[in-house]
mmCIF file of C-alpha atoms in Angstrom:
data_model
loop_
_atom_site.group_PDB
_atom_site.id
_atom_site.type_symbol
_atom_site.label_atom_id
_atom_site.label_comp_id
_atom_site.label_asym_id
_atom_site.label_seq_id
_atom_site.Cartn_x
_atom_site.Cartn_y
_atom_site.Cartn_z
ATOM 1 C CA MET A 1 -34.477 -2.739 -0.716
ATOM 2 C CA ASP A 2 -34.932 -1.200 -3.768
ATOM 3 C CA LEU A 3 -36.682 2.551 -2.945
ATOM 4 C CA SER A 4 -37.638 3.011 -6.366
ATOM 5 C CA MET A 5 -40.293 0.649 -6.130
ATOM 6 C CA THR A 6 -41.527 1.822 -2.748
ATOM 7 C CA GLY A 7 -42.689 4.862 -3.028
ATOM 8 C CA THR A 8 -42.812 4.939 0.973
ATOM 9 C CA LYS A 9 -40.713 7.394 2.969
ATOM 10 C CA VAL A 10 -37.802 5.350 4.086
ATOM 11 C CA TYR A 11 -35.819 8.241 5.403
ATOM 12 C CA ASP A 12 -36.941 11.024 7.918
ATOM 13 C CA VAL A 13 -33.889 13.413 6.625
ATOM 14 C CA ILE A 14 -31.484 13.408 4.098
ATOM 15 C CA GLY A 15 -28.858 16.367 4.129
ATOM 16 C CA LEU A 16 -26.705 17.612 1.464
ATOM 17 C CA GLY A 17 -23.173 19.271 2.448
ATOM 18 C CA ASN A 18 -19.775 19.258 3.241
ATOM 19 C CA ALA A 19 -18.247 16.151 4.445
ATOM 20 C CA LEU A 20 -15.258 16.758 6.399
ATOM 21 C CA VAL A 21 -13.012 14.761 9.161
ATOM 22 C CA ASP A 22 -12.750 16.697 12.459
ATOM 23 C CA ILE A 23 -8.817 16.034 13.627
ATOM 24 C CA LEU A 24 -8.766 16.605 17.343
ATOM 25 C CA LEU A 25 -5.375 17.944 18.396
ATOM 26 C CA GLU A 26 -4.428 18.974 21.544
ATOM 27 C CA LEU A 27 -1.316 21.472 22.111
ATOM 28 C CA SER A 28 0.593 22.938 24.856
ATOM 29 C CA ASP A 29 0.466 26.983 24.657
ATOM 30 C CA GLU A 30 4.069 26.246 24.020
ATOM 31 C CA GLU A 31 3.222 24.001 21.376
ATOM 32 C CA PHE A 32 0.641 26.140 20.315
ATOM 33 C CA ALA A 33 2.946 29.186 20.033
ATOM 34 C CA THR A 34 5.417 27.493 17.258
ATOM 35 C CA LEU A 35 2.719 27.456 14.676
ATOM 36 C CA HIS A 36 1.726 31.316 14.912
ATOM 37 C CA PHE A 37 -1.895 31.131 14.313
ATOM 38 C CA GLU A 38 -4.241 33.556 15.225
ATOM 39 C CA LYS A 39 -6.201 31.949 18.471
ATOM 40 C CA GLY A 40 -9.603 31.396 18.175
ATOM 41 C CA THR A 41 -9.536 31.936 14.366
ATOM 42 C CA MET A 42 -10.946 29.184 11.657
ATOM 43 C CA ARG A 43 -9.053 29.441 8.179
ATOM 44 C CA LEU A 44 -9.629 27.865 5.035
ATOM 45 C CA VAL A 45 -6.198 25.932 3.636
ATOM 46 C CA GLU A 46 -5.008 23.858 0.828
ATOM 47 C CA VAL A 47 -4.736 20.242 1.348
ATOM 48 C CA GLU A 48 -0.374 20.581 1.164
ATOM 49 C CA GLU A 49 -0.859 23.165 4.152
ATOM 50 C CA GLN A 50 -2.943 21.083 6.610
ATOM 51 C CA GLN A 51 -0.982 17.850 5.116
ATOM 52 C CA HIS A 52 2.504 19.989 6.479
ATOM 53 C CA LEU A 53 0.842 21.113 9.415
ATOM 54 C CA LEU A 54 -0.094 17.258 10.166
ATOM 55 C CA ARG A 55 3.402 16.337 9.644
ATOM 56 C CA ALA A 56 4.606 18.584 12.382
ATOM 57 C CA PHE A 57 2.417 16.252 14.951
ATOM 58 C CA HIS A 58 3.306 13.043 13.483
ATOM 59 C CA HIS A 59 4.437 11.648 17.217
ATOM 60 C CA ARG A 60 0.949 13.005 18.364
ATOM 61 C CA GLU A 61 -2.511 10.224 18.159
ATOM 62 C CA PRO A 62 -5.279 13.136 16.936
ATOM 63 C CA ARG A 63 -8.642 11.999 17.561
ATOM 64 C CA LEU A 64 -10.873 11.264 14.221
ATOM 65 C CA VAL A 65 -14.449 12.430 13.624
ATOM 66 C CA SER A 66 -16.560 12.201 11.654
ATOM 67 C CA GLY A 67 -18.175 15.619 11.039
ATOM 68 C CA GLY A 68 -19.664 18.915 9.134
ATOM 69 C CA SER A 69 -22.636 21.228 9.785
ATOM 70 C CA VAL A 70 -25.371 19.193 8.028
ATOM 71 C CA ALA A 71 -23.466 16.033 8.922
ATOM 72 C CA ASN A 72 -23.751 16.480 12.405
ATOM 73 C CA SER A 73 -27.414 17.363 12.077
ATOM 74 C CA ILE A 74 -27.855 14.241 10.533
ATOM 75 C CA ILE A 75 -26.094 12.351 13.215
ATOM 76 C CA ALA A 76 -28.334 13.744 16.006
ATOM 77 C CA VAL A 77 -31.136 12.337 14.114
ATOM 78 C CA SER A 78 -29.578 8.958 13.532
ATOM 79 C CA GLN A 79 -28.729 8.819 17.493
ATOM 80 C CA LEU A 80 -31.931 10.036 18.481
ATOM 81 C CA GLY A 81 -33.857 7.328 16.678
ATOM 82 C CA GLY A 82 -34.600 8.601 13.379
ATOM 83 C CA ARG A 83 -33.834 7.236 10.145
ATOM 84 C CA ALA A 84 -31.543 9.395 8.114
ATOM 85 C CA ALA A 85 -29.267 9.677 4.702
ATOM 86 C CA PHE A 86 -25.914 12.153 3.923
ATOM 87 C CA THR A 87 -25.066 12.964 0.261
ATOM 88 C CA ALA A 88 -21.660 14.338 0.185
ATOM 89 C CA CYS A 89 -17.860 13.330 -1.342
ATOM 90 C CA VAL A 90 -15.475 11.930 0.410
ATOM 91 C CA GLY A 91 -11.705 10.514 -0.750
ATOM 92 C CA ASP A 92 -10.420 6.695 -0.434
ATOM 93 C CA ASP A 93 -7.726 7.889 1.808
ATOM 94 C CA ARG A 94 -7.644 7.160 5.651
ATOM 95 C CA TYR A 95 -9.976 9.813 6.243
ATOM 96 C CA GLY A 96 -12.371 8.655 3.623
ATOM 97 C CA LEU A 97 -12.649 5.734 4.560
ATOM 98 C CA HIS A 98 -12.659 6.431 8.571
ATOM 99 C CA TYR A 99 -15.978 8.433 7.719
ATOM 100 C CA VAL A 100 -17.953 6.172 5.279
ATOM 101 C CA GLU A 101 -17.234 3.380 8.210
ATOM 102 C CA GLU A 102 -18.315 5.764 11.414
ATOM 103 C CA PHE A 103 -21.313 6.767 9.412
ATOM 104 C CA ALA A 104 -22.605 2.967 8.584
ATOM 105 C CA GLU A 105 -21.807 2.321 12.462
ATOM 106 C CA LEU A 106 -24.153 5.343 12.959
ATOM 107 C CA ASP A 107 -26.668 3.733 10.470
ATOM 108 C CA ILE A 108 -26.445 6.780 9.031
ATOM 109 C CA ASP A 109 -26.901 5.701 4.948
ATOM 110 C CA PHE A 110 -23.925 7.625 3.265
ATOM 111 C CA THR A 111 -25.071 7.875 -0.310
ATOM 112 C CA HIS A 112 -22.324 7.238 -2.576
ATOM 113 C CA PRO A 113 -18.791 5.363 -2.067
ATOM 114 C CA PRO A 114 -15.290 7.009 -1.409
ATOM 115 C CA LEU A 115 -14.287 8.981 -4.757
ATOM 116 C CA VAL A 116 -10.833 6.677 -5.998
ATOM 117 C CA GLY A 117 -7.600 9.248 -5.703
ATOM 118 C CA GLU A 118 -9.173 12.066 -4.158
ATOM 119 C CA THR A 119 -8.672 13.698 -0.738
ATOM 120 C CA THR A 120 -10.869 13.969 1.901
ATOM 121 C CA GLY A 121 -11.800 17.543 3.386
ATOM 122 C CA THR A 122 -10.511 17.818 6.687
ATOM 123 C CA CYS A 123 -10.548 20.340 9.626
ATOM 124 C CA VAL A 124 -7.434 20.379 12.369
ATOM 125 C CA SER A 125 -9.070 21.687 15.353
ATOM 126 C CA ILE A 126 -6.529 22.886 17.556
ATOM 127 C CA ILE A 127 -7.224 22.565 21.016
ATOM 128 C CA THR A 128 -5.437 24.409 23.856
ATOM 129 C CA PRO A 129 -5.421 24.337 27.757
ATOM 130 C CA ASP A 130 -7.904 27.502 27.793
ATOM 131 C CA ALA A 131 -10.479 25.295 25.446
ATOM 132 C CA GLU A 132 -9.857 27.376 22.722
ATOM 133 C CA ARG A 133 -10.414 26.063 19.662
ATOM 134 C CA THR A 134 -8.300 26.973 16.144
ATOM 135 C CA MET A 135 -9.198 25.412 13.008
ATOM 136 C CA ARG A 136 -7.985 25.138 10.100
ATOM 137 C CA THR A 137 -9.873 23.661 7.335
ATOM 138 C CA ALA A 138 -9.229 22.340 3.791
ATOM 139 C CA LEU A 139 -12.312 21.260 2.089
ATOM 140 C CA GLY A 140 -10.627 18.529 -0.609
ATOM 141 C CA VAL A 141 -12.919 16.615 -2.383
ATOM 142 C CA SER A 142 -15.762 17.698 -0.471
ATOM 143 C CA SER A 143 -15.615 20.824 -2.937
ATOM 144 C CA HIS A 144 -16.666 18.607 -5.519
ATOM 145 C CA LEU A 145 -20.101 17.755 -4.655
ATOM 146 C CA SER A 146 -22.363 18.541 -7.367
ATOM 147 C CA ASP A 147 -25.551 17.824 -9.483
ATOM 148 C CA ARG A 148 -23.774 14.301 -10.178
ATOM 149 C CA HIS A 149 -23.810 12.859 -6.447
ATOM 150 C CA VAL A 150 -27.537 13.839 -5.850
ATOM 151 C CA ASP A 151 -29.877 10.810 -5.990
ATOM 152 C CA GLU A 152 -32.916 11.191 -7.187
ATOM 153 C CA VAL A 153 -34.464 7.717 -5.316
ATOM 154 C CA LYS A 154 -33.082 8.523 -2.054
ATOM 155 C CA ILE A 155 -34.258 12.423 -1.982
ATOM 156 C CA ALA A 156 -37.838 11.134 -2.885
ATOM 157 C CA ALA A 157 -37.619 8.269 -0.048
ATOM 158 C CA SER A 158 -37.272 11.086 2.384
ATOM 159 C CA ARG A 159 -39.697 12.991 3.978
ATOM 160 C CA TRP A 160 -37.363 16.372 4.570
ATOM 161 C CA LEU A 161 -33.913 17.101 2.083
ATOM 162 C CA PHE A 162 -31.614 19.781 4.965
ATOM 163 C CA ILE A 163 -29.576 21.671 2.678
ATOM 164 C CA GLU A 164 -25.854 22.864 4.259
ATOM 165 C CA GLY A 165 -25.521 27.004 3.673
ATOM 166 C CA TYR A 166 -21.506 26.227 2.730
ATOM 167 C CA VAL A 167 -22.467 24.225 -0.266
ATOM 168 C CA PHE A 168 -23.897 27.672 -1.950
ATOM 169 C CA ALA A 169 -20.222 29.022 -1.830
ATOM 170 C CA ASN A 170 -18.786 26.531 -4.952
ATOM 171 C CA PRO A 171 -21.168 27.837 -7.901
ATOM 172 C CA ASN A 172 -19.514 25.897 -10.291
ATOM 173 C CA SER A 173 -20.369 22.607 -8.673
ATOM 174 C CA GLY A 174 -22.706 22.967 -5.156
ATOM 175 C CA GLN A 175 -24.881 25.212 -6.294
ATOM 176 C CA HIS A 176 -26.030 22.923 -9.421
ATOM 177 C CA ALA A 177 -26.245 19.952 -6.628
ATOM 178 C CA ILE A 178 -28.760 22.460 -4.480
ATOM 179 C CA ARG A 179 -30.719 22.923 -7.834
ATOM 180 C CA LYS A 180 -31.305 19.379 -8.397
ATOM 181 C CA ALA A 181 -31.555 18.428 -4.848
ATOM 182 C CA VAL A 182 -34.573 21.051 -4.759
ATOM 183 C CA SER A 183 -36.604 20.388 -7.882
ATOM 184 C CA ILE A 184 -36.580 16.440 -7.040
ATOM 185 C CA ALA A 185 -37.789 16.924 -3.424
ATOM 186 C CA ARG A 186 -40.661 19.339 -5.029
ATOM 187 C CA GLN A 187 -41.283 16.396 -7.738
ATOM 188 C CA HIS A 188 -41.633 14.148 -4.837
ATOM 189 C CA GLY A 189 -43.473 15.953 -2.300
ATOM 190 C CA VAL A 190 -40.322 16.300 0.004
ATOM 191 C CA ARG A 191 -40.172 19.277 2.491
ATOM 192 C CA ILE A 192 -37.091 21.308 2.657
ATOM 193 C CA ALA A 193 -34.888 22.644 5.331
ATOM 194 C CA ILE A 194 -31.784 25.185 4.951
ATOM 195 C CA THR A 195 -29.165 26.346 6.733
ATOM 196 C CA CYS A 196 -27.301 29.470 6.412
ATOM 197 C CA SER A 197 -24.046 28.115 8.152
ATOM 198 C CA GLU A 198 -22.616 31.047 8.244
ATOM 199 C CA GLN A 199 -23.060 35.159 8.219
ATOM 200 C CA PHE A 200 -21.543 35.252 5.004
ATOM 201 C CA ILE A 201 -23.128 32.701 2.775
ATOM 202 C CA PRO A 202 -26.458 34.673 2.468
ATOM 203 C CA LEU A 203 -24.146 37.947 1.508
ATOM 204 C CA ALA A 204 -22.044 36.700 -0.697
ATOM 205 C CA PHE A 205 -24.188 34.411 -2.517
ATOM 206 C CA ARG A 206 -27.193 36.029 -2.890
ATOM 207 C CA GLU A 207 -29.026 35.340 -5.995
ATOM 208 C CA ALA A 208 -28.497 31.473 -5.512
ATOM 209 C CA PHE A 209 -29.447 31.410 -1.361
ATOM 210 C CA HIS A 210 -32.916 33.321 -2.376
ATOM 211 C CA GLU A 211 -33.475 31.135 -5.386
ATOM 212 C CA ALA A 212 -33.616 28.244 -3.092
ATOM 213 C CA LEU A 213 -34.828 29.750 -0.303
ATOM 214 C CA ASP A 214 -38.346 30.486 -2.456
ATOM 215 C CA HIS A 215 -38.742 26.640 -2.551
ATOM 216 C CA ALA A 216 -37.492 26.106 1.377
ATOM 217 C CA ASP A 217 -40.296 25.112 4.229
ATOM 218 C CA LEU A 218 -37.626 26.051 6.764
ATOM 219 C CA LEU A 219 -34.979 28.234 7.412
ATOM 220 C CA PHE A 220 -32.553 27.563 10.520
ATOM 221 C CA CYS A 221 -30.440 30.647 11.047
ATOM 222 C CA ASN A 222 -28.224 32.150 14.425
ATOM 223 C CA ALA A 223 -29.338 35.929 14.960
ATOM 224 C CA PRO A 224 -25.938 37.113 12.862
ATOM 225 C CA GLU A 225 -27.348 35.104 9.993
ATOM 226 C CA ALA A 226 -30.649 36.071 10.038
ATOM 227 C CA MET A 227 -29.915 39.667 9.848
ATOM 228 C CA ALA A 228 -27.787 38.907 7.009
ATOM 229 C CA VAL A 229 -31.173 37.060 5.303
ATOM 230 C CA ALA A 230 -33.772 39.576 6.394
ATOM 231 C CA GLY A 231 -31.721 42.690 5.774
ATOM 232 C CA HIS A 232 -31.607 46.159 7.949
ATOM 233 C CA ALA A 233 -33.254 44.230 11.371
ATOM 234 C CA ARG A 234 -31.518 45.631 14.073
ATOM 235 C CA ASP A 235 -31.517 42.170 16.915
ATOM 236 C CA ALA A 236 -32.533 38.218 16.412
ATOM 237 C CA GLU A 237 -36.091 38.981 17.295
ATOM 238 C CA GLU A 238 -36.726 41.973 14.797
ATOM 239 C CA ALA A 239 -35.136 39.546 12.049
ATOM 240 C CA PHE A 240 -37.607 36.709 13.071
ATOM 241 C CA ILE A 241 -40.620 38.914 12.533
ATOM 242 C CA ALA A 242 -39.259 39.743 9.103
ATOM 243 C CA LEU A 243 -38.356 36.709 7.867
ATOM 244 C CA ARG A 244 -42.475 36.322 7.956
ATOM 245 C CA ASN A 245 -42.650 37.499 4.240
ATOM 246 C CA VAL A 246 -39.618 35.434 3.175
ATOM 247 C CA VAL A 247 -40.102 31.831 4.865
ATOM 248 C CA PRO A 248 -43.167 29.825 5.897
ATOM 249 C CA ASN A 249 -41.027 28.699 9.075
ATOM 250 C CA CYS A 250 -38.079 29.733 10.401
ATOM 251 C CA VAL A 251 -36.089 29.009 13.740
ATOM 252 C CA VAL A 252 -33.546 31.717 14.889
ATOM 253 C CA THR A 253 -31.338 30.677 17.639
ATOM 254 C CA ASP A 254 -29.731 33.708 19.448
ATOM 255 C CA GLY A 255 -26.966 31.386 22.065
ATOM 256 C CA ALA A 256 -27.522 32.265 25.601
ATOM 257 C CA ASN A 257 -30.831 34.364 24.581
ATOM 258 C CA GLY A 258 -32.188 31.097 23.605
ATOM 259 C CA ALA A 259 -34.135 30.556 20.034
ATOM 260 C CA TYR A 260 -36.918 32.375 18.422
ATOM 261 C CA VAL A 261 -39.540 29.592 16.245
ATOM 262 C CA ARG A 262 -42.390 29.656 14.322
ATOM 263 C CA TYR A 263 -43.320 26.232 12.487
ATOM 264 C CA GLY A 264 -46.827 24.570 11.730
ATOM 265 C CA GLY A 265 -48.828 27.313 13.031
ATOM 266 C CA GLU A 266 -47.376 27.192 16.177
ATOM 267 C CA GLU A 267 -44.528 30.628 17.028
ATOM 268 C CA GLY A 268 -42.827 31.725 19.831
ATOM 269 C CA HIS A 269 -40.012 32.453 22.050
ATOM 270 C CA VAL A 270 -37.512 29.243 24.094
ATOM 271 C CA PRO A 271 -35.775 29.991 26.475
ATOM 272 C CA ALA A 272 -31.918 28.605 26.525
ATOM 273 C CA PHE A 273 -30.615 26.191 29.483
ATOM 274 C CA PRO A 274 -28.084 28.214 31.515
ATOM 275 C CA CYS A 275 -24.253 26.938 31.769
ATOM 276 C CA GLU A 276 -20.739 26.852 31.396
ATOM 277 C CA PRO A 277 -19.526 26.668 27.904
ATOM 278 C CA LYS A 278 -16.057 24.882 26.575
ATOM 279 C CA ASP A 279 -16.607 24.874 23.271
ATOM 280 C CA LEU A 280 -19.649 26.682 21.378
ATOM 281 C CA THR A 281 -19.125 24.363 18.326
ATOM 282 C CA GLY A 282 -21.718 22.621 16.693
ATOM 283 C CA ALA A 283 -24.260 24.332 18.922
ATOM 284 C CA GLY A 284 -26.735 25.226 16.138
ATOM 285 C CA ASP A 285 -25.844 21.969 14.091
ATOM 286 C CA MET A 286 -27.211 19.850 16.820
ATOM 287 C CA PHE A 287 -30.236 22.777 17.171
ATOM 288 C CA ALA A 288 -31.199 21.786 13.728
ATOM 289 C CA GLY A 289 -30.843 17.793 14.019
ATOM 290 C CA ALA A 290 -32.724 17.778 17.222
ATOM 291 C CA PHE A 291 -35.935 20.137 16.104
ATOM 292 C CA LEU A 292 -36.139 17.735 12.525
ATOM 293 C CA TYR A 293 -36.056 14.526 14.353
ATOM 294 C CA GLY A 294 -39.039 16.327 16.974
ATOM 295 C CA ILE A 295 -41.377 17.816 13.983
ATOM 296 C CA THR A 296 -40.821 14.539 11.996
ATOM 297 C CA HIS A 297 -41.769 12.290 15.098
ATOM 298 C CA GLY A 298 -44.663 13.887 16.072
ATOM 299 C CA VAL A 299 -43.460 16.543 19.103
ATOM 300 C CA PRO A 300 -44.879 19.928 19.048
ATOM 301 C CA PRO A 301 -43.002 22.497 17.863
ATOM 302 C CA LEU A 302 -42.399 24.598 20.610
ATOM 303 C CA ARG A 303 -41.151 21.599 22.706
ATOM 304 C CA ALA A 304 -38.985 19.743 19.662
ATOM 305 C CA ALA A 305 -37.458 23.531 20.048
ATOM 306 C CA ARG A 306 -36.597 23.427 23.706
ATOM 307 C CA ALA A 307 -35.523 19.876 23.731
ATOM 308 C CA ALA A 308 -33.144 20.951 21.026
ATOM 309 C CA ASN A 309 -31.994 23.651 23.114
ATOM 310 C CA TYR A 310 -31.266 21.209 26.254
ATOM 311 C CA LEU A 311 -29.316 19.082 23.964
ATOM 312 C CA ALA A 312 -27.303 22.509 22.085
ATOM 313 C CA MET A 313 -26.084 22.995 26.118
ATOM 314 C CA LYS A 314 -24.894 19.246 26.502
ATOM 315 C CA VAL A 315 -22.774 19.979 23.170
ATOM 316 C CA ILE A 316 -21.364 23.414 24.346
ATOM 317 C CA THR A 317 -20.326 22.078 27.388
ATOM 318 C CA GLN A 318 -17.998 18.977 26.839
ATOM 319 C CA ILE A 319 -15.173 19.498 24.096
ATOM 320 C CA GLY A 320 -16.126 18.583 20.209
ATOM 321 C CA ALA A 321 -19.339 19.555 17.827
ATOM 322 C CA ARG A 322 -21.146 16.577 18.532
ATOM 323 C CA LEU A 323 -22.023 14.300 21.791
ATOM 324 C CA HIS A 324 -20.924 10.236 21.580
ATOM 325 C CA HIS A 325 -23.312 9.087 24.440
ATOM 326 C CA GLY A 326 -26.053 9.926 25.916
ATOM 327 C CA THR A 327 -28.539 11.702 23.220
ATOM 328 C CA ARG A 328 -31.361 10.263 23.362
ATOM 329 C CA HIS A 329 -31.098 10.177 27.019
ATOM 330 C CA PHE A 330 -30.709 13.244 27.324
ATOM 331 C CA TRP A 331 -33.553 13.866 24.347
ATOM 332 C CA ASP A 332 -36.174 11.950 26.625
ATOM 333 C CA GLU A 333 -34.622 13.710 30.178
ATOM 334 C CA ALA A 334 -36.111 17.164 28.235
ATOM 335 C CA LEU A 335 -39.235 16.240 27.350
ATOM 336 C CA ALA A 336 -40.318 14.868 31.026
ATOM 337 C CA SER A 337 -39.052 18.042 32.545
#
C-alpha cells in the first residue's frame, strides 16, 4: 500500500523508541554470586562487557524477547487488535534479525530494515530463584536513532505518535528524531503521547523534554516521574493536579494505589487490582499500550484505564515484561466485569 497516496490513518499508534532484545537468563544463587552484581539493579554497559557476560553462560540457551519500553506498549496495542508501527534501530546480527522477525509475526510495521554491520541493543535480565531481576543493558545501535530514521509518511498515516522518554537521553541524535517526529505529527493532525520512562529523564533533559511536552496531547508517568515533571509535588495525586497546567491529558500510575486519569473531559482515580507480584517489569508499558488502544477504539477513558490496570496486574504476576498469550481475553474480561 502506498501510504502517501491514501491520506487515511492506517495505524492507531506509531512508536518512537529504543529497540532492545531482552535476553532472559535464569541462574542459581551460586551462579549469580560469581558475577558480583548487586541484585535487583539495572546498569548500562558497553557491548563488549555484555558479550563477555553472555559468553560466560554460553552453555545455557537464553530466551529472547523483543522489547524496549515503547516497543512493549506497541506490542500491547497489536495484541489487543490495533494496528501499530514502530521506529527504532537494530543491527543485522542474530538479535536484530530476531527482533524484526518477531515484529513481523506480531503484525507490527517495523519501519526500517536492520542496519548492516551494527550491533543490536540488548538487555540481559538475570532471574534468580527469589524472582529478582538484575539487568545489564547495552544500547548498541538503538542509541543511534536520529532524524534520518523518522518516516514522515508513516507518522502522517497514524492517529497517535508515542515517544519514549529514554530517547531524550541522546542529545546528539535522539532529540533530533523527537523534534522531527513532533513537527511531522503536528503538520498532519497526529496526536502526541509521551512516556517519561524514568524519573531522571525530565530532570536531566528538562529543556528538551518540556519542548516536546509543549506539543503533547497526553503524558504517561508514574508517581516519581510525575513529581519530577510537576516540581514541588509531595505525592502522585498532588503531581496529577499540578500537571493540569502542563499537559492537556495525563495518566499518573501509582503502583498498588491505582492510577489518576485525565483524558477527553473525564477525570478520576482508578484503583489497582490486588495481586502477588513476581516481576514488576513492564507494568507501565502495558498500561500505556492498553490505554492507547482503548481510547482509539471508543472505550471511555476511565474504563480503558481500568482494563489497562487489569492487564498490568497480569504482567506483574508472571516473569517477563509483556504477555505472550491471552492479552485480548484479559481485556475483554476486564471490560465485561
